[in-house]
Tab-separated table of N, CA and C in Angstrom:
chain	number	residue	atom	x	y	z
A	1	MET	N	19.594	18.638	-37.312
A	1	MET	CA	20.003	16.967	-37.217
A	1	MET	C	20.976	16.879	-36.186
A	2	LYS	N	21.924	17.927	-36.050
A	2	LYS	CA	22.754	17.643	-35.006
A	2	LYS	C	22.278	18.019	-33.850
A	3	ASN	N	21.405	18.789	-33.513
A	3	ASN	CA	20.906	18.955	-32.234
A	3	ASN	C	19.970	17.399	-31.932
A	4	LEU	N	19.279	16.899	-32.756
A	4	LEU	CA	18.756	15.643	-32.355
A	4	LEU	C	19.520	14.487	-31.721
A	5	TYR	N	20.768	14.490	-32.699
A	5	TYR	CA	21.757	13.614	-32.334
A	5	TYR	C	22.380	13.783	-30.990
A	6	VAL	N	22.407	15.041	-30.665
A	6	VAL	CA	23.047	15.331	-29.065
A	6	VAL	C	21.935	15.156	-27.976
A	7	LEU	N	20.697	15.227	-28.336
A	7	LEU	CA	19.672	15.163	-27.205
A	7	LEU	C	19.389	13.518	-27.223
A	8	CYS	N	19.500	12.738	-28.382
A	8	CYS	CA	19.642	11.071	-28.292
A	8	CYS	C	20.556	10.753	-27.266
A	9	LEU	N	21.660	11.502	-27.569
A	9	LEU	CA	23.108	11.086	-26.699
A	9	LEU	C	22.909	11.328	-25.162
A	10	ILE	N	22.278	12.419	-24.793
A	10	ILE	CA	22.115	12.701	-23.725
A	10	ILE	C	21.024	11.892	-22.874
A	11	ALA	N	20.271	11.443	-23.689
A	11	ALA	CA	18.820	10.707	-23.069
A	11	ALA	C	19.410	9.179	-22.742
A	12	VAL	N	20.413	8.877	-23.671
A	12	VAL	CA	20.956	7.457	-23.693
A	12	VAL	C	21.870	7.484	-22.322
A	13	THR	N	22.782	8.314	-22.264
A	13	THR	CA	23.419	8.520	-21.131
A	13	THR	C	22.802	8.904	-19.899
A	14	LEU	N	21.545	9.605	-19.769
A	14	LEU	CA	20.739	9.671	-18.420
A	14	LEU	C	20.233	8.253	-18.112
A	15	ALA	N	19.802	7.687	-19.219
A	15	ALA	CA	19.057	6.013	-19.246
A	15	ALA	C	20.418	5.125	-18.434
A	16	LEU	N	21.392	5.310	-18.926
A	16	LEU	CA	22.520	4.276	-18.318
A	16	LEU	C	22.938	4.802	-16.905
A	17	LEU	N	22.987	6.223	-16.635
A	17	LEU	CA	23.013	6.372	-15.302
A	17	LEU	C	22.128	5.748	-14.479
A	18	ALA	N	20.760	5.997	-14.758
A	18	ALA	CA	19.793	5.903	-13.590
A	18	ALA	C	19.717	4.148	-13.585
A	19	CYS	N	20.330	3.320	-14.537
A	19	CYS	CA	20.242	1.888	-14.631
A	19	CYS	C	21.429	1.545	-13.686
A	20	ASP	N	22.389	2.387	-13.581
A	20	ASP	CA	23.793	1.920	-13.040
A	20	ASP	C	23.732	2.334	-11.290
A	21	ASN	N	22.546	1.913	-10.721
A	21	ASN	CA	22.316	2.223	-9.323
A	21	ASN	C	22.820	0.796	-8.659
A	22	ASN	N	23.843	0.366	-7.960
A	22	ASN	CA	24.078	-0.592	-7.142
A	22	ASN	C	23.848	-0.593	-5.736
A	23	ASP	N	23.229	0.644	-5.556
A	23	ASP	CA	22.867	0.767	-3.815
A	23	ASP	C	22.033	-0.559	-3.510
A	24	GLU	N	22.228	-1.140	-2.863
A	24	GLU	CA	21.400	-2.369	-2.276
A	24	GLU	C	20.365	-2.142	-1.477
A	25	SER	N	20.452	-0.900	-0.923
A	25	SER	CA	19.339	-0.350	0.189
A	25	SER	C	18.401	-0.199	-0.589
A	26	GLU	N	18.376	0.336	-1.927
A	26	GLU	CA	17.248	0.364	-2.776
A	26	GLU	C	16.931	-0.643	-3.388
A	27	MET	N	17.186	-1.655	-2.874
A	27	MET	CA	16.758	-3.203	-3.902
A	27	MET	C	15.600	-3.105	-3.748
A	28	THR	N	14.710	-3.857	-4.577
A	28	THR	CA	13.088	-4.024	-4.713
A	28	THR	C	13.003	-4.990	-3.304
A	29	GLY	N	12.600	-4.614	-2.506
A	29	GLY	CA	12.004	-5.791	-1.401
A	29	GLY	C	13.192	-5.529	-0.385
A	30	GLY	N	14.524	-4.974	-0.584
A	30	GLY	CA	15.363	-4.889	0.510
A	30	GLY	C	16.162	-5.903	0.655
A	31	ASN	N	17.007	-5.985	1.755
A	31	ASN	CA	17.721	-6.910	2.202
A	31	ASN	C	16.959	-7.919	3.006
A	32	CYS	N	16.940	-9.243	3.227
A	32	CYS	CA	16.440	-9.988	4.246
A	32	CYS	C	17.146	-10.147	5.425
A	33	ASN	N	16.427	-9.818	6.695
A	33	ASN	CA	16.902	-10.506	7.835
A	33	ASN	C	15.927	-11.220	8.785
A	34	TYR	N	16.662	-11.883	9.425
A	34	TYR	CA	15.772	-13.110	10.183
A	34	TYR	C	16.220	-13.453	11.811
A	35	ILE	N	15.098	-13.461	12.460
A	35	ILE	CA	15.543	-13.870	13.889
A	35	ILE	C	15.897	-15.344	13.746
A	36	LYS	N	16.833	-15.649	14.733
A	36	LYS	CA	17.102	-17.144	14.680
A	36	LYS	C	16.935	-17.788	15.900
A	37	TYR	N	16.473	-18.912	15.878
A	37	TYR	CA	16.358	-19.623	17.332
A	37	TYR	C	17.074	-20.828	16.887
A	38	THR	N	17.751	-21.282	17.871
A	38	THR	CA	18.911	-22.198	17.790
A	38	THR	C	18.421	-23.853	18.416
A	39	GLY	N	18.652	-24.816	17.692
A	39	GLY	CA	17.817	-25.917	18.172
A	39	GLY	C	18.580	-27.320	17.849
A	40	LYS	N	18.121	-28.222	17.645
A	40	LYS	CA	18.368	-29.733	17.443
A	40	LYS	C	17.243	-30.000	16.088
A	41	ALA	N	17.998	-30.576	15.268
A	41	ALA	CA	16.974	-31.259	14.171
A	41	ALA	C	17.253	-32.709	14.089
A	42	THR	N	16.153	-33.526	14.284
A	42	THR	CA	16.287	-35.209	14.261
A	42	THR	C	15.920	-35.710	13.213
A	43	ILE	N	16.579	-36.338	12.360
A	43	ILE	CA	16.280	-37.142	11.110
A	43	ILE	C	15.330	-38.051	11.454
A	44	THR	N	13.891	-37.618	10.837
A	44	THR	CA	12.967	-38.859	11.249
A	44	THR	C	12.798	-39.980	10.333
A	45	ALA	N	13.254	-39.836	8.903
A	45	ALA	CA	12.814	-40.471	7.605
A	45	ALA	C	13.650	-40.241	6.311
A	46	ILE	N	14.057	-41.325	5.846
A	46	ILE	CA	14.681	-41.003	4.640
A	46	ILE	C	14.041	-42.011	3.777
A	47	GLU	N	13.556	-41.359	2.656
A	47	GLU	CA	12.686	-42.409	1.314
A	47	GLU	C	13.070	-41.798	0.304
A	48	ASP	N	12.686	-42.655	-0.851
A	48	ASP	CA	12.819	-42.435	-2.399
A	48	ASP	C	12.052	-41.084	-2.389
A	49	ALA	N	12.678	-40.030	-3.090
A	49	ALA	CA	12.121	-38.925	-3.459
A	49	ALA	C	10.977	-38.808	-4.669
A	50	PRO	N	9.867	-38.429	-4.618
A	50	PRO	CA	9.046	-38.458	-5.762
A	50	PRO	C	9.603	-37.926	-7.100
A	51	ALA	N	9.559	-38.508	-8.059
A	51	ALA	CA	10.226	-37.886	-9.212
A	51	ALA	C	9.735	-36.868	-9.711
A	52	THR	N	8.682	-36.203	-9.496
A	52	THR	CA	7.933	-35.144	-9.661
A	52	THR	C	8.652	-33.810	-8.822
A	53	GLU	N	9.448	-34.115	-7.864
A	53	GLU	CA	10.065	-33.006	-7.357
A	53	GLU	C	11.330	-32.703	-7.833
A	54	ASN	N	11.697	-31.566	-6.935
A	54	ASN	CA	13.118	-30.995	-7.721
A	54	ASN	C	14.393	-31.936	-6.783
A	55	ASN	N	14.968	-32.838	-7.621
A	55	ASN	CA	15.831	-33.323	-7.041
A	55	ASN	C	16.976	-33.566	-7.670
A	56	CYS	N	17.977	-33.904	-6.632
A	56	CYS	CA	19.378	-34.380	-7.476
A	56	CYS	C	19.303	-35.555	-8.294
A	57	PRO	N	20.033	-35.362	-9.458
A	57	PRO	CA	19.597	-36.579	-10.426
A	57	PRO	C	20.149	-37.873	-10.093
A	58	ASN	N	20.965	-38.005	-9.234
A	58	ASN	CA	21.357	-39.606	-9.010
A	58	ASN	C	20.540	-40.166	-7.768
A	59	ASN	N	19.762	-40.962	-7.494
A	59	ASN	CA	19.292	-41.608	-6.414
A	59	ASN	C	18.915	-40.392	-5.278
A	60	PRO	N	17.800	-39.499	-5.677
A	60	PRO	CA	17.198	-38.479	-4.807
A	60	PRO	C	16.559	-39.361	-3.591
A	61	LYS	N	16.915	-38.412	-2.291
A	61	LYS	CA	16.242	-39.092	-1.529
A	61	LYS	C	15.627	-37.864	-0.603
A	62	LYS	N	14.320	-38.075	-0.183
A	62	LYS	CA	13.048	-36.977	0.556
A	62	LYS	C	13.444	-37.432	2.207
A	63	VAL	N	14.169	-36.216	2.901
A	63	VAL	CA	14.677	-36.493	4.040
A	63	VAL	C	13.785	-35.670	4.966
A	64	SER	N	13.159	-36.416	5.952
A	64	SER	CA	12.153	-35.648	6.750
A	64	SER	C	13.068	-35.429	8.216
A	65	PHE	N	12.950	-34.202	8.930
A	65	PHE	CA	13.367	-33.937	10.334
A	65	PHE	C	12.326	-33.264	10.867
A	66	GLU	N	12.483	-33.368	12.375
A	66	GLU	CA	11.801	-32.466	13.389
A	66	GLU	C	12.620	-31.478	14.105
A	67	PHE	N	12.429	-30.314	14.165
A	67	PHE	CA	13.322	-29.175	14.982
A	67	PHE	C	12.495	-29.068	16.172
A	68	VAL	N	13.354	-28.970	17.175
A	68	VAL	CA	13.179	-28.852	18.678
A	68	VAL	C	13.990	-27.622	19.023
A	69	PRO	N	13.423	-26.634	19.459
A	69	PRO	CA	14.231	-25.048	19.760
A	69	PRO	C	14.999	-25.753	21.193
A	70	ASP	N	16.226	-25.297	21.042
A	70	ASP	CA	17.008	-25.387	22.650
A	70	ASP	C	15.971	-24.841	23.913
A	71	ASN	N	15.276	-23.866	23.527
A	71	ASN	CA	14.436	-23.119	24.477
A	71	ASN	C	13.105	-23.426	24.124
A	72	VAL	N	12.653	-24.338	24.694
A	72	VAL	CA	11.190	-24.716	24.173
A	72	VAL	C	9.929	-23.677	24.411
A	73	SER	N	10.245	-22.790	25.300
A	73	SER	CA	9.530	-21.832	25.394
A	73	SER	C	9.396	-20.556	24.323
A	74	SER	N	10.529	-20.660	23.355
A	74	SER	CA	10.695	-19.812	22.291
A	74	SER	C	9.520	-19.943	21.107
A	75	ALA	N	9.054	-21.102	21.117
A	75	ALA	CA	7.888	-21.742	20.365
A	75	ALA	C	6.603	-20.512	20.436
A	76	ASN	N	6.436	-20.233	21.878
A	76	ASN	CA	5.446	-19.341	21.869
A	76	ASN	C	5.757	-17.931	21.263
A	77	ASN	N	6.742	-17.728	20.823
A	77	ASN	CA	7.264	-16.359	20.385
A	77	ASN	C	7.393	-16.339	18.684
A	78	TYR	N	6.999	-17.285	18.180
A	78	TYR	CA	7.525	-17.411	16.830
A	78	TYR	C	6.480	-16.631	15.873
A	79	ILE	N	6.961	-15.954	14.984
A	79	ILE	CA	6.113	-15.039	14.231
A	79	ILE	C	5.311	-15.749	13.344
A	80	PHE	N	5.545	-16.866	12.896
A	80	PHE	CA	4.864	-17.525	11.830
A	80	PHE	C	4.716	-18.860	12.878
A	81	PRO	N	3.654	-19.120	13.779
A	81	PRO	CA	3.370	-20.331	14.293
A	81	PRO	C	2.745	-21.514	13.429
A	82	ASN	N	2.171	-20.991	12.324
A	82	ASN	CA	1.583	-21.863	11.444
A	82	ASN	C	2.455	-22.847	10.936
A	83	VAL	N	3.753	-22.287	10.701
A	83	VAL	CA	4.875	-23.416	10.133
A	83	VAL	C	5.230	-23.993	11.271
A	84	LYS	N	5.066	-25.578	11.318
A	84	LYS	CA	5.371	-26.324	12.267
A	84	LYS	C	6.760	-26.727	12.424
A	85	ASP	N	7.165	-27.322	13.460
A	85	ASP	CA	8.743	-27.626	13.388
A	85	ASP	C	8.852	-29.120	13.097
A	86	SER	N	7.533	-29.596	13.160
A	86	SER	CA	7.606	-31.173	12.713
A	86	SER	C	7.473	-31.437	11.507
A	87	LEU	N	8.054	-32.546	10.442
A	87	LEU	CA	7.695	-32.654	9.257
A	87	LEU	C	8.412	-31.989	8.360
A	88	GLN	N	9.543	-31.342	8.550
A	88	GLN	CA	10.116	-30.468	7.812
A	88	GLN	C	11.085	-31.241	6.786
A	89	TYR	N	11.575	-30.535	5.697
A	89	TYR	CA	12.391	-31.691	4.686
A	89	TYR	C	13.674	-30.881	4.621
A	90	LEU	N	14.695	-31.779	4.383
A	90	LEU	CA	16.134	-31.296	4.077
A	90	LEU	C	16.311	-31.185	3.047
A	91	ALA	N	16.842	-29.788	2.455
A	91	ALA	CA	17.034	-29.546	1.012
A	91	ALA	C	18.491	-28.951	0.811
A	92	ILE	N	18.916	-29.310	-0.204
A	92	ILE	CA	20.283	-28.869	-0.696
A	92	ILE	C	20.340	-27.911	-1.973
A	93	ASN	N	21.331	-27.129	-1.989
A	93	ASN	CA	21.456	-26.563	-3.474
A	93	ASN	C	20.184	-25.667	-3.866
A	94	SER	N	19.634	-25.050	-2.900
A	94	SER	CA	18.386	-23.959	-3.076
A	94	SER	C	17.249	-24.929	-3.428
A	95	GLY	N	16.972	-25.883	-2.717
A	95	GLY	CA	15.830	-26.600	-2.717
A	95	GLY	C	15.701	-27.916	-3.245
A	96	MET	N	16.552	-28.712	-3.479
A	96	MET	CA	16.977	-30.086	-4.115
A	96	MET	C	16.652	-31.131	-3.025
A	97	ASN	N	15.922	-32.190	-3.203
A	97	ASN	CA	16.080	-33.690	-2.454
A	97	ASN	C	17.648	-33.880	-2.794
A	98	PRO	N	18.420	-34.197	-1.504
A	98	PRO	CA	19.731	-34.707	-1.794
A	98	PRO	C	19.884	-35.993	-2.486
A	99	SER	N	20.936	-36.449	-2.960
A	99	SER	CA	21.356	-37.643	-3.300
A	99	SER	C	21.993	-38.548	-2.475
A	100	LEU	N	21.467	-39.722	-2.230
A	100	LEU	CA	22.172	-40.871	-1.410
A	100	LEU	C	23.302	-40.512	-1.178
A	101	THR	N	24.508	-40.036	-2.045
A	101	THR	CA	25.701	-40.132	-1.848
A	101	THR	C	25.828	-38.873	-1.225
A	102	TRP	N	25.169	-37.724	-1.371
A	102	TRP	CA	25.668	-36.689	-0.329
A	102	TRP	C	25.085	-37.140	1.066
A	103	LEU	N	23.988	-37.617	1.285
A	103	LEU	CA	23.702	-38.406	2.497
A	103	LEU	C	24.634	-39.064	3.273
A	104	GLU	N	25.319	-39.961	2.338
A	104	GLU	CA	26.477	-40.800	3.092
A	104	GLU	C	27.587	-40.144	3.427
A	105	ASN	N	28.140	-38.815	2.209
A	105	ASN	CA	29.301	-38.017	2.672
A	105	ASN	C	29.099	-37.427	3.682
A	106	ASN	N	27.830	-37.165	4.363
A	106	ASN	CA	27.327	-36.106	5.329
A	106	ASN	C	27.177	-37.092	6.612
A	107	ALA	N	27.081	-38.279	6.677
A	107	ALA	CA	26.395	-38.971	7.673
A	107	ALA	C	25.351	-38.706	8.155
A	108	VAL	N	24.371	-38.660	7.165
A	108	VAL	CA	22.673	-38.406	7.489
A	108	VAL	C	22.164	-39.583	7.506
A	109	GLU	N	21.305	-39.826	8.657
A	109	GLU	CA	20.700	-41.005	8.476
A	109	GLU	C	19.627	-40.922	9.815
A	110	VAL	N	18.540	-41.605	9.527
A	110	VAL	CA	17.570	-41.677	10.695
A	110	VAL	C	18.027	-41.787	11.994
A	111	GLY	N	17.758	-40.995	12.719
A	111	GLY	CA	18.005	-40.918	14.281
A	111	GLY	C	19.167	-39.766	14.678
A	112	GLN	N	19.672	-39.728	13.131
A	112	GLN	CA	20.728	-38.364	13.580
A	112	GLN	C	20.461	-37.132	14.293
A	113	ILE	N	21.091	-36.420	14.653
A	113	ILE	CA	20.636	-35.158	15.407
A	113	ILE	C	21.736	-34.022	15.049
A	114	PHE	N	21.302	-33.273	14.403
A	114	PHE	CA	22.302	-32.075	14.179
A	114	PHE	C	21.954	-30.738	14.835
A	115	VAL	N	22.932	-29.808	14.776
A	115	VAL	CA	22.675	-28.473	15.363
A	115	VAL	C	21.864	-27.648	14.352
A	116	SER	N	20.917	-27.115	14.531
A	116	SER	CA	20.070	-26.451	13.461
A	116	SER	C	19.775	-24.877	14.017
A	117	PHE	N	19.014	-24.516	13.076
A	117	PHE	CA	18.222	-23.260	13.553
A	117	PHE	C	16.970	-23.098	12.570
A	118	ARG	N	15.984	-22.238	13.384
A	118	ARG	CA	14.934	-22.172	12.687
A	118	ARG	C	15.037	-20.771	12.440
A	119	GLU	N	14.666	-20.212	11.499
A	119	GLU	CA	14.851	-18.682	10.971
A	119	GLU	C	13.605	-18.161	10.595
A	120	GLU	N	13.124	-16.965	11.033
A	120	GLU	CA	11.996	-16.300	10.678
A	120	GLU	C	12.237	-14.882	10.462
A	121	ILE	N	11.732	-14.550	9.293
A	121	ILE	CA	11.834	-13.411	8.580
A	121	ILE	C	11.437	-12.123	9.432
A	122	ILE	N	12.184	-11.163	9.545
A	122	ILE	CA	11.749	-9.888	10.267
A	122	ILE	C	11.907	-8.667	9.559
A	123	GLU	N	12.339	-8.945	8.366
A	123	GLU	CA	12.518	-7.520	7.200
A	123	GLU	C	12.993	-8.129	5.901
A	124	GLY	N	12.015	-7.715	5.066
A	124	GLY	CA	12.624	-7.932	3.457
A	124	GLY	C	11.389	-9.013	2.957
A	125	THR	N	11.510	-9.284	1.862
A	125	THR	CA	10.414	-10.179	1.130
A	125	THR	C	10.943	-11.495	0.531
A	126	CYS	N	11.702	-12.197	1.593
A	126	CYS	CA	12.278	-13.446	1.245
A	126	CYS	C	11.266	-14.599	1.890
A	127	THR	N	11.774	-15.761	1.825
A	127	THR	CA	10.971	-16.939	2.364
A	127	THR	C	10.755	-16.750	3.794
A	128	PRO	N	9.584	-16.754	4.153
A	128	PRO	CA	9.103	-16.445	5.844
A	128	PRO	C	9.975	-17.255	6.827
A	129	VAL	N	9.998	-18.497	6.452
A	129	VAL	CA	10.754	-19.479	7.599
A	129	VAL	C	11.777	-20.461	6.881
A	130	ILE	N	12.863	-20.336	7.210
A	130	ILE	CA	13.833	-21.468	6.927
A	130	ILE	C	14.513	-22.249	7.918
A	131	PHE	N	14.813	-23.170	7.758
A	131	PHE	CA	15.581	-24.125	8.762
A	131	PHE	C	17.041	-24.430	7.992
A	132	THR	N	17.976	-23.792	8.869
A	132	THR	CA	19.578	-24.205	8.389
A	132	THR	C	20.176	-25.202	9.546
A	133	PHE	N	21.231	-25.564	8.908
A	133	PHE	CA	22.117	-26.570	9.748
A	133	PHE	C	23.513	-25.832	9.749
A	134	SER	N	23.996	-25.999	11.058
A	134	SER	CA	25.556	-25.516	11.346
A	134	SER	C	26.386	-26.495	10.790
A	135	ASP	N	26.266	-27.976	10.745
A	135	ASP	CA	27.070	-28.723	10.539
A	135	ASP	C	27.068	-29.562	9.152
A	136	LEU	N	26.184	-28.962	8.478
A	136	LEU	CA	25.813	-29.606	7.030
A	136	LEU	C	26.098	-28.459	6.218
A	137	ASP	N	26.747	-28.775	4.967
A	137	ASP	CA	26.880	-28.000	3.922
A	137	ASP	C	26.029	-28.245	2.825
A	138	THR	N	25.109	-27.463	2.965
A	138	THR	CA	23.549	-27.467	2.109
A	138	THR	C	23.680	-26.777	0.536
A	139	MET	N	24.573	-26.164	0.776
A	139	MET	CA	25.228	-25.533	-0.710
A	139	MET	C	26.724	-25.963	-1.216
A	140	PRO	N	26.714	-27.643	-1.553
A	140	PRO	CA	27.961	-28.035	-2.092
A	140	PRO	C	28.720	-27.637	-3.097
A	141	SER	N	29.999	-27.095	-3.291
A	141	SER	CA	30.447	-26.751	-4.303
A	141	SER	C	30.391	-28.108	-5.514
A	142	ASN	N	30.136	-29.183	-5.135
A	142	ASN	CA	30.240	-30.326	-5.725
A	142	ASN	C	28.888	-31.071	-6.205
A	143	GLY	N	27.938	-29.867	-6.103
A	143	GLY	CA	26.624	-30.597	-6.431
A	143	GLY	C	26.005	-30.995	-5.383
A	144	CYS	N	25.505	-32.652	-6.020
A	144	CYS	CA	24.406	-33.035	-5.150
A	144	CYS	C	25.629	-34.343	-4.471
A	145	ASN	N	26.908	-34.378	-4.976
A	145	ASN	CA	27.875	-35.351	-4.349
A	145	ASN	C	28.332	-34.810	-3.039
């Protein structure tokens, strides 16, 4: 009986050691790296967001924009040319349509132009194409405000 107890203790210890591997290089899918194209995003429309979408709770808005790279010929080098630069949507907090309050606090209105980036994945298993903004906090600590 004592040998069985020791054997179980060893098995549990080995299992715990195997699970305690924090080496990110062995993470499934690995880290994601992107190539970044600098450009400008022009806000083209702000409309009421459909109730069925991932929305901020108070007065959510669907905000569309068009991205234009600073070097227009860089569009010829896109890895994912099927993802168009036009009719993209601004999202905050990992994919939510922003609230009117957030838009007002960040001076987002139709015709406004922001420095932005088209980022295309070159390593890992994350979202293939993302658009980011240098002057907008799209992960605000105060949520949708």
